[in-house]
Coordinates of C-alpha atoms in Angstrom, one line a residue:
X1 CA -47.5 -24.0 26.3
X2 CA -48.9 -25.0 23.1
X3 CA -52.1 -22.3 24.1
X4 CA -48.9 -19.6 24.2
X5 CA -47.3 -20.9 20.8
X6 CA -50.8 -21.2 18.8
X7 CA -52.0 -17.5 20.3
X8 CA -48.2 -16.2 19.1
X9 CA -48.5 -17.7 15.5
X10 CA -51.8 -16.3 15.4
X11 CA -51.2 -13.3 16.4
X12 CA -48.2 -12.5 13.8
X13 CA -50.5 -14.0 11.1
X14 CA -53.0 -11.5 12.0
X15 CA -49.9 -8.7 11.7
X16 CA -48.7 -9.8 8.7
X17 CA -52.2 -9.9 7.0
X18 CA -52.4 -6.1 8.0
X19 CA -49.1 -5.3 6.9
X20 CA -50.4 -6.7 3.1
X21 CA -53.3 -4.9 3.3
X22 CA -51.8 -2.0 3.7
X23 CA -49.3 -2.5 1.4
X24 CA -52.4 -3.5 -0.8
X25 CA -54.4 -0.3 -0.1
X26 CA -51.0 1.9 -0.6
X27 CA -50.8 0.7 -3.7
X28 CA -54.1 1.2 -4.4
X29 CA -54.0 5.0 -3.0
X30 CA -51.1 6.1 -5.1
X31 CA -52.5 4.5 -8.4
X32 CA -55.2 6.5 -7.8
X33 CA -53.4 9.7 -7.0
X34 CA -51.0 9.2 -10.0
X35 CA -51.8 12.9 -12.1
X36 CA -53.8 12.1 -15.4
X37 CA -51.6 13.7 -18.1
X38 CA -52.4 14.4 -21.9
X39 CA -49.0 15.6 -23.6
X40 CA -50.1 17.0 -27.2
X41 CA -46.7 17.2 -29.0
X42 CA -44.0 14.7 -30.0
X43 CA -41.6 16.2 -27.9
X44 CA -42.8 16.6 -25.0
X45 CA -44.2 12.8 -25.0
X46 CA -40.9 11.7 -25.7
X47 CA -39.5 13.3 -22.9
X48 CA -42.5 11.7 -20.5
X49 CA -41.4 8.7 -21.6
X50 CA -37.8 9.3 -20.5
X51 CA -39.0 10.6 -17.0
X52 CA -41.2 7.4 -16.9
X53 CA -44.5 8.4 -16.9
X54 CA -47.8 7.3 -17.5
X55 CA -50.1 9.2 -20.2
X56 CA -53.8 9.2 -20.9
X57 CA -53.5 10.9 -24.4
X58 CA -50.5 11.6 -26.7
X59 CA -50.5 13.5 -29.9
X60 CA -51.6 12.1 -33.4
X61 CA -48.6 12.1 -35.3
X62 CA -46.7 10.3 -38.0
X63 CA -43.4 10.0 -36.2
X64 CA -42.7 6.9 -34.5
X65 CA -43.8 7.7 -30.6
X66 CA -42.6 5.5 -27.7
X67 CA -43.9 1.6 -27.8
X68 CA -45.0 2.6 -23.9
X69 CA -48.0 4.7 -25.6
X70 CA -48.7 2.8 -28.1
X71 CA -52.4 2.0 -27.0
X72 CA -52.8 5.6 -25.5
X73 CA -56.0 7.5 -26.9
X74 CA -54.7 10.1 -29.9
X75 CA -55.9 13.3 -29.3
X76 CA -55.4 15.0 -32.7
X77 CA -52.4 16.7 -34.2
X78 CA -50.1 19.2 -32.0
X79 CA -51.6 22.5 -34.1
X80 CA -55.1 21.2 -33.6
X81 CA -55.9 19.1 -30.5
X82 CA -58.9 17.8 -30.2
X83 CA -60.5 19.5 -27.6
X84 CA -63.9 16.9 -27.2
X85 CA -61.4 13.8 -27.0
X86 CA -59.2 15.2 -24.3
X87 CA -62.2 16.7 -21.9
X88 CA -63.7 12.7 -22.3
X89 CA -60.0 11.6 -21.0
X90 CA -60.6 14.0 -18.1
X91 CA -56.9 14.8 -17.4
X92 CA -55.6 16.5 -14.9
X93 CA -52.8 19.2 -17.1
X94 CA -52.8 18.9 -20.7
X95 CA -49.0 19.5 -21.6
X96 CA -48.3 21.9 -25.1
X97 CA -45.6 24.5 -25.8
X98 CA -45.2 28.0 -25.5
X99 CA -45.0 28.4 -29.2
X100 CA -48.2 27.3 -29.4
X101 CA -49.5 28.9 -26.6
X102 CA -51.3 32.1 -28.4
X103 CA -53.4 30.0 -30.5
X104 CA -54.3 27.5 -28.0
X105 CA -54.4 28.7 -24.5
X106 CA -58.3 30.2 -25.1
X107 CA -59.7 26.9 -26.2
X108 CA -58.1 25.2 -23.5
X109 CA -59.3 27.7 -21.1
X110 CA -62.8 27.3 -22.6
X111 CA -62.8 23.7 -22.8
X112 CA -62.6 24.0 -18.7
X113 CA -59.0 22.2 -19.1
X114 CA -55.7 22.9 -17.0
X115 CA -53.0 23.2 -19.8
X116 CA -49.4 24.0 -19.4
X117 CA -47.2 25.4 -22.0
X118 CA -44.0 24.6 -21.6
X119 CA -41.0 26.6 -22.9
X120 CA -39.1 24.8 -25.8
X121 CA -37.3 27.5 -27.9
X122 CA -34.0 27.1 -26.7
X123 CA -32.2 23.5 -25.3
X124 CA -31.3 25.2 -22.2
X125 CA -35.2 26.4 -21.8
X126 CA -36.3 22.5 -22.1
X127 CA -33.5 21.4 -20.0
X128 CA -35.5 23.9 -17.5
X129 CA -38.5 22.4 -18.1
X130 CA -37.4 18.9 -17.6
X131 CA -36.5 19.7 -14.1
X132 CA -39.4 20.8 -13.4
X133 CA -41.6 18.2 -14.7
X134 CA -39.1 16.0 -12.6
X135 CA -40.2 18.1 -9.8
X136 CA -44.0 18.7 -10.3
X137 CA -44.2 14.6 -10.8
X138 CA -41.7 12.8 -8.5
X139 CA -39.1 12.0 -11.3
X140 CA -35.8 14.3 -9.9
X141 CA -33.8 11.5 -10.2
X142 CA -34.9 10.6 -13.9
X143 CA -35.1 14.2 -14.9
X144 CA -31.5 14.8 -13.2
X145 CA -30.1 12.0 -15.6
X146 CA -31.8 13.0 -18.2
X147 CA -30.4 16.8 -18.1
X148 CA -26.8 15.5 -17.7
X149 CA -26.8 13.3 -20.8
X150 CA -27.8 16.1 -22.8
X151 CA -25.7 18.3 -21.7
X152 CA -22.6 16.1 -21.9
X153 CA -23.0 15.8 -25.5
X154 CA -24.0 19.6 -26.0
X155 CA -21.0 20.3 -24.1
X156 CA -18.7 18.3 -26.7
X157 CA -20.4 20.1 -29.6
X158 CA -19.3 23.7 -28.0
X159 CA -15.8 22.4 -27.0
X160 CA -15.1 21.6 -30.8
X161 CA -16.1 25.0 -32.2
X162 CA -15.3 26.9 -29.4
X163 CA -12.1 27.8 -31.6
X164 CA -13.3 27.8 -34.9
X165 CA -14.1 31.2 -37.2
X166 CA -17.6 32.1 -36.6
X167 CA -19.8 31.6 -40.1
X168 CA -22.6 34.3 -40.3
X169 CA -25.8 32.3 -41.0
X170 CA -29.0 32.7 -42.5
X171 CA -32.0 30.8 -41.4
X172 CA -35.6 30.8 -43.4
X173 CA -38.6 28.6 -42.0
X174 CA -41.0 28.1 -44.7
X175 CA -44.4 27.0 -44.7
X176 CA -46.7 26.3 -47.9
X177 CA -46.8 29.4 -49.8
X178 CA -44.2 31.7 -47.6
X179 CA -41.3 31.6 -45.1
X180 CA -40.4 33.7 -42.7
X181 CA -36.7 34.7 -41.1
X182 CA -35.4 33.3 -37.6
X183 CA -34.0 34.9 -34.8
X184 CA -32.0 33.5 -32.7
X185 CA -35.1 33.3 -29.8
X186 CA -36.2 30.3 -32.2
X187 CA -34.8 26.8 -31.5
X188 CA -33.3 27.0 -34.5
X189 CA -31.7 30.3 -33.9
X190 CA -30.6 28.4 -30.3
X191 CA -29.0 25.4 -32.3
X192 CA -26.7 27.9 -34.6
X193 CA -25.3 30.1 -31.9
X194 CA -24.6 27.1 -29.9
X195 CA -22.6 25.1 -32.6
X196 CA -20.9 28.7 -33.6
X197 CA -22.5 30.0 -35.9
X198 CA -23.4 34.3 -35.6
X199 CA -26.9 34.7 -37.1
X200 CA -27.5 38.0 -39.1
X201 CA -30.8 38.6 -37.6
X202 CA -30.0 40.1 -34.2
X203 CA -31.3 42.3 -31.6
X204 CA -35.1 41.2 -32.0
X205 CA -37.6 39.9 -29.4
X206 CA -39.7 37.8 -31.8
X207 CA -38.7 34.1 -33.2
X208 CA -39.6 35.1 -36.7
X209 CA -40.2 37.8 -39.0
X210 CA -41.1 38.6 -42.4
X211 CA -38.2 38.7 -45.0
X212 CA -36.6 41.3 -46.3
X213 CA -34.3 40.8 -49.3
X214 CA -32.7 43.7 -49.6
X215 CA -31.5 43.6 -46.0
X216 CA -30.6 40.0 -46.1
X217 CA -28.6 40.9 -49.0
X218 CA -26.4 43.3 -47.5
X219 CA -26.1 40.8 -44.3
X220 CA -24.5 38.9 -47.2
X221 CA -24.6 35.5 -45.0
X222 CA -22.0 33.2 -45.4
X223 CA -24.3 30.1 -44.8
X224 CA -28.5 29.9 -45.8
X225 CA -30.1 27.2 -43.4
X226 CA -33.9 26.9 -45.3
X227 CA -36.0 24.9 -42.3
X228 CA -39.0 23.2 -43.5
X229 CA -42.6 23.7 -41.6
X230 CA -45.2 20.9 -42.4
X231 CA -45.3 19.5 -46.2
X232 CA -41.3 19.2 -46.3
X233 CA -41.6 18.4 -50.3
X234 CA -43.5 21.6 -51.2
X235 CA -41.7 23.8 -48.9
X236 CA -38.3 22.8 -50.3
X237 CA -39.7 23.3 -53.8
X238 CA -41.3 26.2 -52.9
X239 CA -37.7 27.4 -52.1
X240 CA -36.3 26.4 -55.3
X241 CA -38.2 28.4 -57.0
X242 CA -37.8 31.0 -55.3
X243 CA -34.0 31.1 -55.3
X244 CA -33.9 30.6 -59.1
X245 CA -36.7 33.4 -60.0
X246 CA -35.6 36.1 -57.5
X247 CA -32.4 37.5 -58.8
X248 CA -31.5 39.1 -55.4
X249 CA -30.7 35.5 -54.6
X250 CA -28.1 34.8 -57.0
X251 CA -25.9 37.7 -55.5
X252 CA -25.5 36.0 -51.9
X253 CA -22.1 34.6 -51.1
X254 CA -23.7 31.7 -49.7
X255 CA -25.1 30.9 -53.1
X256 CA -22.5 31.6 -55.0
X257 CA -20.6 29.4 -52.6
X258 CA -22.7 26.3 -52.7
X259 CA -23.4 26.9 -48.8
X260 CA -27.5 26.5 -48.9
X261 CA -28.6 23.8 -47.0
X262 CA -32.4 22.2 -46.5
X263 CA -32.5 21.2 -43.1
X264 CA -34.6 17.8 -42.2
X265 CA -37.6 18.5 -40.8
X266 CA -37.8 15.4 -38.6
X267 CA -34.5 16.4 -37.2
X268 CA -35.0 20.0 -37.2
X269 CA -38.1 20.9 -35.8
X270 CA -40.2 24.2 -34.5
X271 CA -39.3 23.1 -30.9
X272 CA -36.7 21.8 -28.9
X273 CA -36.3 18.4 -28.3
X274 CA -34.4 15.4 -27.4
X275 CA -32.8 14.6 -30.5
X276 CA -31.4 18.0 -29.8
X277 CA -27.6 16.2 -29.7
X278 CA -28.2 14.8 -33.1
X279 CA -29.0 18.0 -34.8
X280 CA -26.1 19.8 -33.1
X281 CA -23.8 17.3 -34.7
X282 CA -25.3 18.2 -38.3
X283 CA -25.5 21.6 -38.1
X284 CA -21.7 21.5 -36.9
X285 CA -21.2 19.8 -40.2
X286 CA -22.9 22.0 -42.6
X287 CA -21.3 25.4 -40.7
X288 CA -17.6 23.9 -40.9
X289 CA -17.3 20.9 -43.4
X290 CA -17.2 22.9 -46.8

């Protein structure tokens, strides 16, 4: 009897020290498997770290990026990645943005690197992206979650203006030196049209295009959004100037009305992003609150 009882202890011993050693070598197996990823803007990092997942390089940047990453290898800024750095990480995708994508998809692709651009001009474009990163990484559940709080609190924003007269808006992106128009296929463009407001650029294909004052003029916009591209301080300065030395300027309603508003770059950027809910709620403000 005690033969039996010492074979059957022995026995389960020898089954449970399997069972842990496969658990062990599961483990092990999908550590291995997990998909080396490089994300190269702030965006898109934050949104990894919502879906909560691992990175071997994030972007070099001097916005605050999620404690999870904070010992992460930097590869360079989102503009200008640096190509040497991220072929040393050996990553599986390198993650960028479509509105980055002409300038650089062809060092990627020379580099030898798999890079993915993902769309970010509009919210609901991200929100489609942020499925399938959900899906291309087993985070569904995450992404779904995700998805649903932003679109609660877009919803909100669209219920309160769904009622209110339509502003026709005017939005310039400048960048050291120059600025440009926005459509509404820019992020930017997205944000107005969702919060109500009609831009008076319409009909194009592109995000951006060179100004016209004349034909701004005549659009006679009821609001002027100036965005802000890199160096914030100049570009707003830059705009200054050029309100107060161009005389077409003085003849828009929107500046005889007090109705020009800088928009914060940190809040407002090229791309869509999460804090997407936060700049709804301010450009809601500066299209209604006069």
């Amino acid at each position: 009897m005690k033969k039996i009882i010492v074979i059957c202890i022995a026995t389960v011993l020898f089954l449970m020290g399997c069972s842990n050693e496969e658990a062990a070598e599961k483990q092990t197996t999908q550590k291995e498997q997990a998909p080396k990823i490089v994300s190269t803007t702030v965006a898109i990092t934050e949104i990894m770290d919502e879906l909560d997942l691992p990175l071997v390089g994030i972007p070099t940047s001097s916005k605050k990026l999620p404690e999870r990453y904070a010992k992460v290898e930097q590869v360079g800024s989102p503009m200008g990645p640096d190509l040497e750095i991220i072929r040393m990480l050996k990553p599986d995708v390198v993650l960028s943005t479509k509105t980055l994508e002409a300038d650089l998809k062809a060092g990627f692709a020379g580099a030898d690197l798999q890079a993915d651009f993902l769309d970010f001009t509009s919210i609901d474009s991200m929100q489609t992206e942020i499925s399938k990163l959900g899906k291309d990484f087993d985070r569904t559940e995450e992404a779904t979650k995700l998805n649903e709080d932003l679109s609660t609190k877009i919803n909100q924003v669209k219920k309160r203006v769904s009622k209110k007269k339509q502003p026709s808006v005017l939005i310039l992106m400048g960048v050291p030196g120059s600025y440009l128009v926005v459509t509404e296929n820019a992020y930017i463009g997205d944000l107005v049209k969702i919060a109500g407001g009609k831009n008076v650029i319409t009909n194009q294909k592109v995000e951006y295009l060179a100004s016209n004052t004349e034909y701004l003029q005549n659009a006679n916009p009821d609001i002027i959004l100036r965005a802000a591209h890199g160096m914030p301080a100049e570009v707003v300065k830059m705009f200054d100037e050029e309100f107060k030395t161009n005389d077409t300027w003085k003849h828009f309603d929107a500046v005889k009305n007090n109705r020009v508003y800088d928009l914060d770059e940190n809040l407002f950027g090229m791309t869509a992003s999460l804090n997407a809910p936060a700049a709804l709620l301010e450009m809601e403000k500066m299209l209604y609150d006069n």
